[in-house]
CSV table of C-alpha atoms and ligand atoms in Angstrom, one decimal:
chain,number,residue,atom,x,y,z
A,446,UNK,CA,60.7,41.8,34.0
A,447,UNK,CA,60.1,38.7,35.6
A,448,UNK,CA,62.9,36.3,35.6
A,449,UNK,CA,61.8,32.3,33.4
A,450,UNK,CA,64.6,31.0,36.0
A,451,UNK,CA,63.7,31.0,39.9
A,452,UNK,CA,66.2,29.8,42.5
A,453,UNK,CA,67.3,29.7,45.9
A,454,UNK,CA,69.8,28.2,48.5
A,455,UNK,CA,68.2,26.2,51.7
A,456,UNK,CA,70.2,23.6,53.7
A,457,UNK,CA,72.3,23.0,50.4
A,458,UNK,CA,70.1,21.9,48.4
A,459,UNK,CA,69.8,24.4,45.1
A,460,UNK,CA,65.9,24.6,44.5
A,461,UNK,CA,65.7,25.7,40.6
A,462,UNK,CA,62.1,26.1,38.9
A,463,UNK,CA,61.2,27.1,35.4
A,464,UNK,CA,58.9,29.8,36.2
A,465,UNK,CA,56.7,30.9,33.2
A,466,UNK,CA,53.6,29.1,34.9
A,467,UNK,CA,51.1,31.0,32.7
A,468,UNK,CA,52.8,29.7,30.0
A,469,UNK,CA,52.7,26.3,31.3
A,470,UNK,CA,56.5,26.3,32.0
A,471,UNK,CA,57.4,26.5,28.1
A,472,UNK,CA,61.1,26.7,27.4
A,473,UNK,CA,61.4,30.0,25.4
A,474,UNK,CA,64.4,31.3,23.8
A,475,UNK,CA,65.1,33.5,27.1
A,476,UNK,CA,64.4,30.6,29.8
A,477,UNK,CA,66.9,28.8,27.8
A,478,UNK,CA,69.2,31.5,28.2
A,479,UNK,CA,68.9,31.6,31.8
A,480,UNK,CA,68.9,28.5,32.7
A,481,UNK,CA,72.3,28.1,31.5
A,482,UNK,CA,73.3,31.5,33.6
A,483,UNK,CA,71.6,29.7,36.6
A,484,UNK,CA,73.3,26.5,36.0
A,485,UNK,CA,76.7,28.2,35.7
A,486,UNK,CA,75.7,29.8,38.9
A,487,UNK,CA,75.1,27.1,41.2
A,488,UNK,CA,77.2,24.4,39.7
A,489,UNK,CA,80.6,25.2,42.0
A,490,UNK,CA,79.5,27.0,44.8
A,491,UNK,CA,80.3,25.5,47.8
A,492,UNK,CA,77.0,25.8,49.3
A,493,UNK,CA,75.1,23.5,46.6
A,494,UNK,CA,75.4,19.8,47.5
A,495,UNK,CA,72.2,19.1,45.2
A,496,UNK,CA,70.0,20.6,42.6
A,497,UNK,CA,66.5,19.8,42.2
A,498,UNK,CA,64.7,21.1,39.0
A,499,UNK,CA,60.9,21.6,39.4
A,500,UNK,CA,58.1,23.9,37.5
A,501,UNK,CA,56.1,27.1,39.3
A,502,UNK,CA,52.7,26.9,39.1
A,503,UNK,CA,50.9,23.6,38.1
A,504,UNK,CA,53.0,22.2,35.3
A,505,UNK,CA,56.9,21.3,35.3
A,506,UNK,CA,57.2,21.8,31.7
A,507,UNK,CA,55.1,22.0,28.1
A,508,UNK,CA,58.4,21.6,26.4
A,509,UNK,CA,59.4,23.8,24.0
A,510,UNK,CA,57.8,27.0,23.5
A,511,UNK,CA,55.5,26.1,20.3
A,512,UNK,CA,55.4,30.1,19.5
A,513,UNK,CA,58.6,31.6,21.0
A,514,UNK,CA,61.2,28.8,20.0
A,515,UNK,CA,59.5,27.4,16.9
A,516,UNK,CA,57.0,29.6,14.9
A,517,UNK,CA,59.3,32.6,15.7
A,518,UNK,CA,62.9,31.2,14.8
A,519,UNK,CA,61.3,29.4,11.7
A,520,UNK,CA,60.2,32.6,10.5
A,521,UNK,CA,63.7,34.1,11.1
A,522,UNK,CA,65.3,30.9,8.8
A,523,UNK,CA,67.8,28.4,9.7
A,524,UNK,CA,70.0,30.2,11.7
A,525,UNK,CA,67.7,31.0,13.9
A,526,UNK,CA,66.3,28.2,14.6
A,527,UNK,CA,69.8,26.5,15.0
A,528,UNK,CA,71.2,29.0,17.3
A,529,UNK,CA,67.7,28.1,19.4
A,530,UNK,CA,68.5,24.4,19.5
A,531,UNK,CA,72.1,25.1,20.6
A,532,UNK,CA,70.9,27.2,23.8
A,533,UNK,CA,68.2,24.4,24.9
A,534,UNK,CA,70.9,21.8,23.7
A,535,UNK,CA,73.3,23.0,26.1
A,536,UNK,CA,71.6,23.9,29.2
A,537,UNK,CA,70.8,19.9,28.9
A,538,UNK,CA,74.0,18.8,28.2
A,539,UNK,CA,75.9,21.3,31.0
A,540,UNK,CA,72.4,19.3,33.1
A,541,UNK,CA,73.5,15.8,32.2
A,542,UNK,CA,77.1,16.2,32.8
A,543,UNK,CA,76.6,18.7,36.4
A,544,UNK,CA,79.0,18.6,39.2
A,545,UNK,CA,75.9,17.8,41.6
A,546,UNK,CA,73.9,15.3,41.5
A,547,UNK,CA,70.0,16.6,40.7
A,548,UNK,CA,66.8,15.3,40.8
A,549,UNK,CA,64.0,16.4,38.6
A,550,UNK,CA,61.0,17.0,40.5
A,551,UNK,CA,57.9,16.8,38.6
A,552,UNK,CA,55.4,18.7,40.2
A,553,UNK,CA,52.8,18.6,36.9
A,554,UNK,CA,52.6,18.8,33.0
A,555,UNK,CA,55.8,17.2,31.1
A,556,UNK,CA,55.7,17.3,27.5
A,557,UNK,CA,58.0,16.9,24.5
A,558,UNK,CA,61.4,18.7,24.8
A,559,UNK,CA,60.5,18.6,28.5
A,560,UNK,CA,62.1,15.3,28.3
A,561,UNK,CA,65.7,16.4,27.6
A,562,UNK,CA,65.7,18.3,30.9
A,563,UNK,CA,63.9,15.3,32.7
A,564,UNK,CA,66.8,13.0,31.6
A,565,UNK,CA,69.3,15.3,31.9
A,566,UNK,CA,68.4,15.3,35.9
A,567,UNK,CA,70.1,12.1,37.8
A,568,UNK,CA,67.1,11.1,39.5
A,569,UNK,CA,63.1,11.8,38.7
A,570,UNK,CA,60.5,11.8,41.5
A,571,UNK,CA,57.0,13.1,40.2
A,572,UNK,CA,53.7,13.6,41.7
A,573,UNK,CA,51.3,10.9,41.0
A,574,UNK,CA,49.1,14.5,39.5
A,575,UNK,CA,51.6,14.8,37.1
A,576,UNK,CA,51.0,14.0,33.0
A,577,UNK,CA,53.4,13.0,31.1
A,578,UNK,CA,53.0,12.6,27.0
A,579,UNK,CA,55.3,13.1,23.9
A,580,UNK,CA,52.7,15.3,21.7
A,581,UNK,CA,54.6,15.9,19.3
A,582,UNK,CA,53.1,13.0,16.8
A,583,UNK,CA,49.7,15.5,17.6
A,584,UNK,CA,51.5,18.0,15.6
A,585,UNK,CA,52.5,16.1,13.0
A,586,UNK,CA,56.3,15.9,13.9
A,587,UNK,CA,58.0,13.4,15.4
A,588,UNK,CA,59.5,13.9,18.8
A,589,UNK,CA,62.6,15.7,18.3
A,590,UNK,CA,65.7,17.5,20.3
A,591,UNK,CA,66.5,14.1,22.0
A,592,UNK,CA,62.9,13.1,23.0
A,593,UNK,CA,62.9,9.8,21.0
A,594,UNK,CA,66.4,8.9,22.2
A,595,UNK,CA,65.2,9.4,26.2
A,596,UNK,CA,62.2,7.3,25.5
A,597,UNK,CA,64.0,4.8,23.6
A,598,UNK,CA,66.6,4.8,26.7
A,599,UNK,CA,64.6,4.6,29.6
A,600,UNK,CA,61.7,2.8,28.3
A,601,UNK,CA,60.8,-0.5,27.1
A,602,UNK,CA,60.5,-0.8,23.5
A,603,UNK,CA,57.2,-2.0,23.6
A,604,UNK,CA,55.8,1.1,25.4
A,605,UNK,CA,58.2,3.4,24.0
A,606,UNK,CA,57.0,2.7,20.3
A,607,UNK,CA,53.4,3.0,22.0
A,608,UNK,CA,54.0,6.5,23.8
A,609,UNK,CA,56.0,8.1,20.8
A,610,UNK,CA,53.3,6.8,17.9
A,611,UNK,CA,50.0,7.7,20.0
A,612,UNK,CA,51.1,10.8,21.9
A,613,UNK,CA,48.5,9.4,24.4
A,614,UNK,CA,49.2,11.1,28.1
A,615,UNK,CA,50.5,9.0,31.3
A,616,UNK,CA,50.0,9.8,35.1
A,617,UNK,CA,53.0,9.6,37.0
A,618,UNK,CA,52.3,6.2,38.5
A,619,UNK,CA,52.6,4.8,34.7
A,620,UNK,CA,55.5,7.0,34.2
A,621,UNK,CA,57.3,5.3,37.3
A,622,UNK,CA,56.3,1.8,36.2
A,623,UNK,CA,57.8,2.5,32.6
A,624,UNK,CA,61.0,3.6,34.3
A,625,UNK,CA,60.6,7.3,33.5
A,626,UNK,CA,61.1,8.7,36.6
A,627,UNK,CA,62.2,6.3,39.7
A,628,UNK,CA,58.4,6.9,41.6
A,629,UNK,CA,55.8,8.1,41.8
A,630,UNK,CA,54.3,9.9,45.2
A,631,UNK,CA,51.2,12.1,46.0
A,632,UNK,CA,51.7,15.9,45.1
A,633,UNK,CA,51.4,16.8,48.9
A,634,UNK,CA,54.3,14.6,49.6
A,635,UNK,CA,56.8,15.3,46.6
A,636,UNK,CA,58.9,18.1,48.2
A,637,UNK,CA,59.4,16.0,50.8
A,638,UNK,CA,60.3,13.3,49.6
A,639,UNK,CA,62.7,15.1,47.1
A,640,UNK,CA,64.0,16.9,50.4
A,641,UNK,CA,64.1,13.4,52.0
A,642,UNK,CA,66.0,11.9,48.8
A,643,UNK,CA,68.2,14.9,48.8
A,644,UNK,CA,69.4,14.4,52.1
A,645,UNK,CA,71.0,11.0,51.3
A,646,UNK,CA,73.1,12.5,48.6
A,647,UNK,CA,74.4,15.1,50.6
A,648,UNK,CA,75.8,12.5,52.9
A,649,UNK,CA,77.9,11.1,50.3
A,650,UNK,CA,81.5,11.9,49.0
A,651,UNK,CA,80.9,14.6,46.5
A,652,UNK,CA,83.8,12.6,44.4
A,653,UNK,CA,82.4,9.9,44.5
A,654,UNK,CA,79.1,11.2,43.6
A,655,UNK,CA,80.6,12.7,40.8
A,656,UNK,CA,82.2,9.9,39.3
A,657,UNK,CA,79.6,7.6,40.0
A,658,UNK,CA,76.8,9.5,38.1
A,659,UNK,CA,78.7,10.2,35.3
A,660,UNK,CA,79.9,6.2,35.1
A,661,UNK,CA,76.1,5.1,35.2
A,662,UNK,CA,75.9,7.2,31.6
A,663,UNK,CA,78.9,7.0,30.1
A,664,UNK,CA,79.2,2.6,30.7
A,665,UNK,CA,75.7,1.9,29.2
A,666,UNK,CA,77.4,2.3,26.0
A,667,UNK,CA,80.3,0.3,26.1
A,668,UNK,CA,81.3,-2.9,25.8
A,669,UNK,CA,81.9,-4.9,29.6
A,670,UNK,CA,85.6,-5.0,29.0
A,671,UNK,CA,85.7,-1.1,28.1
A,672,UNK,CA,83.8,-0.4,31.2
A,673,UNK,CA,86.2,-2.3,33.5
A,674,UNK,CA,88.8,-0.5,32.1
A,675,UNK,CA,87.5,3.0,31.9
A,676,UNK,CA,85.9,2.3,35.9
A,677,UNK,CA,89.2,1.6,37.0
A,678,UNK,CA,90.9,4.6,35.4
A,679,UNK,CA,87.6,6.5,36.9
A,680,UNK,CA,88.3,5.4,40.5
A,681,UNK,CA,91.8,6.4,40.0
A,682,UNK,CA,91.5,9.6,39.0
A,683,UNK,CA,88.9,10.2,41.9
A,684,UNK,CA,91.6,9.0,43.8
A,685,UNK,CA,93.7,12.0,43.2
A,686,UNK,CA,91.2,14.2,43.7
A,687,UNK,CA,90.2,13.1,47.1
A,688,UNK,CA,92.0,10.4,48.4
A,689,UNK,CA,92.0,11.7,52.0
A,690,UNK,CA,87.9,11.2,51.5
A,691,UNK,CA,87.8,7.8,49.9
A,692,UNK,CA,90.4,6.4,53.0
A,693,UNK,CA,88.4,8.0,55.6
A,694,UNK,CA,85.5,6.2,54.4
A,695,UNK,CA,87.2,3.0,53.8
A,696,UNK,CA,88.9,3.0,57.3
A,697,UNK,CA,85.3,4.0,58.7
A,698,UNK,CA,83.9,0.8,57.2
A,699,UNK,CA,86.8,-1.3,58.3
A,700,UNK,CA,87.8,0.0,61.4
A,701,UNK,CA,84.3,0.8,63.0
A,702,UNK,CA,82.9,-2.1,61.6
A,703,UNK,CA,85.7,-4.3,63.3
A,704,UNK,CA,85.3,-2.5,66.9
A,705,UNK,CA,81.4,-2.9,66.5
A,706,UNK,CA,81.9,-6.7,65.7
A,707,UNK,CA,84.7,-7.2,68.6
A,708,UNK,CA,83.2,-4.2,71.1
B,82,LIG,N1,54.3,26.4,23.8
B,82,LIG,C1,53.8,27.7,23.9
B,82,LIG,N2,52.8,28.0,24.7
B,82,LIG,C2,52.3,27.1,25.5
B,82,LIG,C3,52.8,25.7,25.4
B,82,LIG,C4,53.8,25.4,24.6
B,82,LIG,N3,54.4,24.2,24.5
B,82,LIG,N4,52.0,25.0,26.3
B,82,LIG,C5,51.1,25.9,26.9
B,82,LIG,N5,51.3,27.1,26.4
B,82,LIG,C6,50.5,28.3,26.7
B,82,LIG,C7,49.2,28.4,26.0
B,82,LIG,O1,49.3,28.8,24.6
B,82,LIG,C8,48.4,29.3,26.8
B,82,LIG,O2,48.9,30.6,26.5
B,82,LIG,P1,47.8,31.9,26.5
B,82,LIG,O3,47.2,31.9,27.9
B,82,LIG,O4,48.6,33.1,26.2
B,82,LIG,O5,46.8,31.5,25.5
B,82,LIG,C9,48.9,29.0,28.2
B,82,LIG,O6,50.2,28.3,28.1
B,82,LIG,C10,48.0,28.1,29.0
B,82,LIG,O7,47.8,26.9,28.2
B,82,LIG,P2,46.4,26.2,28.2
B,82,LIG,O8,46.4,25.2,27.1
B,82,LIG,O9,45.3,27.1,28.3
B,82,LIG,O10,46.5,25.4,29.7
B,82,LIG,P3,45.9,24.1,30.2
B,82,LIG,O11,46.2,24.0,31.6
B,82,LIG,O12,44.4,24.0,29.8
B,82,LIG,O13,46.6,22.9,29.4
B,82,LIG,C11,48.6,21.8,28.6
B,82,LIG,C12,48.0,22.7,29.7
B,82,LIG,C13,48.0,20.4,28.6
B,82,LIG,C14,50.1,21.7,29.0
B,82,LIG,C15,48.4,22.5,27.2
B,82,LIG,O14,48.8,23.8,27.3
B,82,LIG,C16,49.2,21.8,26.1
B,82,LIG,O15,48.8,20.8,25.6
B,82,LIG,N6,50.3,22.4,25.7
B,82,LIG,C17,51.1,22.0,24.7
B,82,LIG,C18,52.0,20.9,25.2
B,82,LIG,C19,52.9,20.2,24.1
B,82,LIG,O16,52.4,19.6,23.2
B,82,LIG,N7,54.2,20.4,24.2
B,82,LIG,C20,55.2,19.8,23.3
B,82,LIG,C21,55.5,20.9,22.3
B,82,LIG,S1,56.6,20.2,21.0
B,82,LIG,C22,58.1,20.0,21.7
B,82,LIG,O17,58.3,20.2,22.9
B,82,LIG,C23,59.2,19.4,20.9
């Protein structure tokens, strides 16, 4: 059977595709499943510095599988259907909060649920090819499993209210000017500019990657005062973790800087 999850190692960077192309990258039930395996997987191996996420075939994902994950668990009743949302759910979550930093790379079709995974990634690059649209309002629901609150996040309200209550499709240019994804590039050019982007991280301080990405989320719902406090107790603890790290880079800074400016 062919595996929904497709991976591999190069230069330190984790590639990871949903790979059900024919079904236009649809999460199922079972690519759920695995993509929490794969997740698990990669997240502490010392080879990863950096996941990217991106779809086989022409689409990155249709979101949720309309037959596999609705029409089939509905049938089955509640339970079902809950213990569905708790597998997608938590390959998103486990995505949001990951030890690496990750980039989505949105190589085509992004619908609906496909959102969760987009904004669970830290960064988004997409191909200019690539269409974006919350369909869901098409089918008569409104979009669910965290779609609306992504939208509501990252865009303004304006255009949020306009892509949610439509269900009209964007290109990725409009996608990158309404702050869904950081840009936009040609489709020949994606991978490497993914590879490109991916490369800066892994010159970073894991730590400090860590703690940074995880700061950008968590302080956009406090108060300024709760931030400065919670920052400071971040950097601390960072501290412990890899202090020999954060003073090499700090004496770097200071030190090389100083003989550059007196050498
Ligand atoms: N769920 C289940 N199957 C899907 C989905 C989906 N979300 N999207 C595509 N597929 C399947 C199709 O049923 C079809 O299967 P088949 O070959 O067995 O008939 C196959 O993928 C190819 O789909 P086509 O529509 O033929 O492909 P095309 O390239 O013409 O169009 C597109 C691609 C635009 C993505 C189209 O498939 C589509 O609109 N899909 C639905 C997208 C959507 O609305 N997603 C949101 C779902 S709701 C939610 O996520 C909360």
């Amino acid at each position: 059977m062919t595996s929904t999850v497709k991976f591999h190692v190069e230069d330190r960077i984790a590639w990871v595709s949903f790979n059900r192309p024919d079904k236009r990258n649809a999460m199922s039930p079972a690519l759920n499943r695995r993509m929490l395996e794969v997740l698990d997987e990669l997240e502490f191996r010392p080879d990863v510095g950096v996941l990217v996420l991106s779809g086989e075939g022409d689409a990155w994902s249709a979101g949720m599988d309309l037959k596999e994950y609705f029409r089939e668990n509905e049938a089955k009743g509640l339970g079902a259907t809950r213990a569905a949302q708790r597998e997608a759910y938590a390959w998103w979550k486990r995505l949001r909060w990951y030890q690496k930093p990750t980039i989505a790379m949105v190589n085509g079709w992004c619908f609906g649920g496909g959102y969760g995974p987009l904004y669970a990634c830290d960064l988004a690059i997409a191909a200019e090819e690539a269409k974006f649209g919350l369909s869901e309002i098409n089918w008569g629901i409104l979009p669910g499993g965290g779609a609306t609150k992504v939208v509501a996040d990252l865009v303004p309200m304006r255009d949020a209210m306009y892509h949610a209550l439509t269900g009209e499709m964007i290109g990725g240019a409009k996608a990158a000017e309404w702050r869904l994804v950081n840009e936009a590039v040609p489709l020949a050019g994606l991978k490497a500019r993914v590879t490109e982007l991916a490369k800066v991280l892994l010159t970073k301080n894991p730590v400090a990657l860590k703690a940074t990405k995880d700061a950008v989320r968590r302080v956009r719902e406090m108060t300024y005062e709760n931030a400065e406090d919670y920052l400071v107790r971040a950097q601390e603890a960072a501290n412990s973790f890899d202090n020999d790290g954060r003073k090499e880079g700090i004496r770097q800074f200071i030190d090389e800087k100083s003989s550059e400016q007196t050498g």
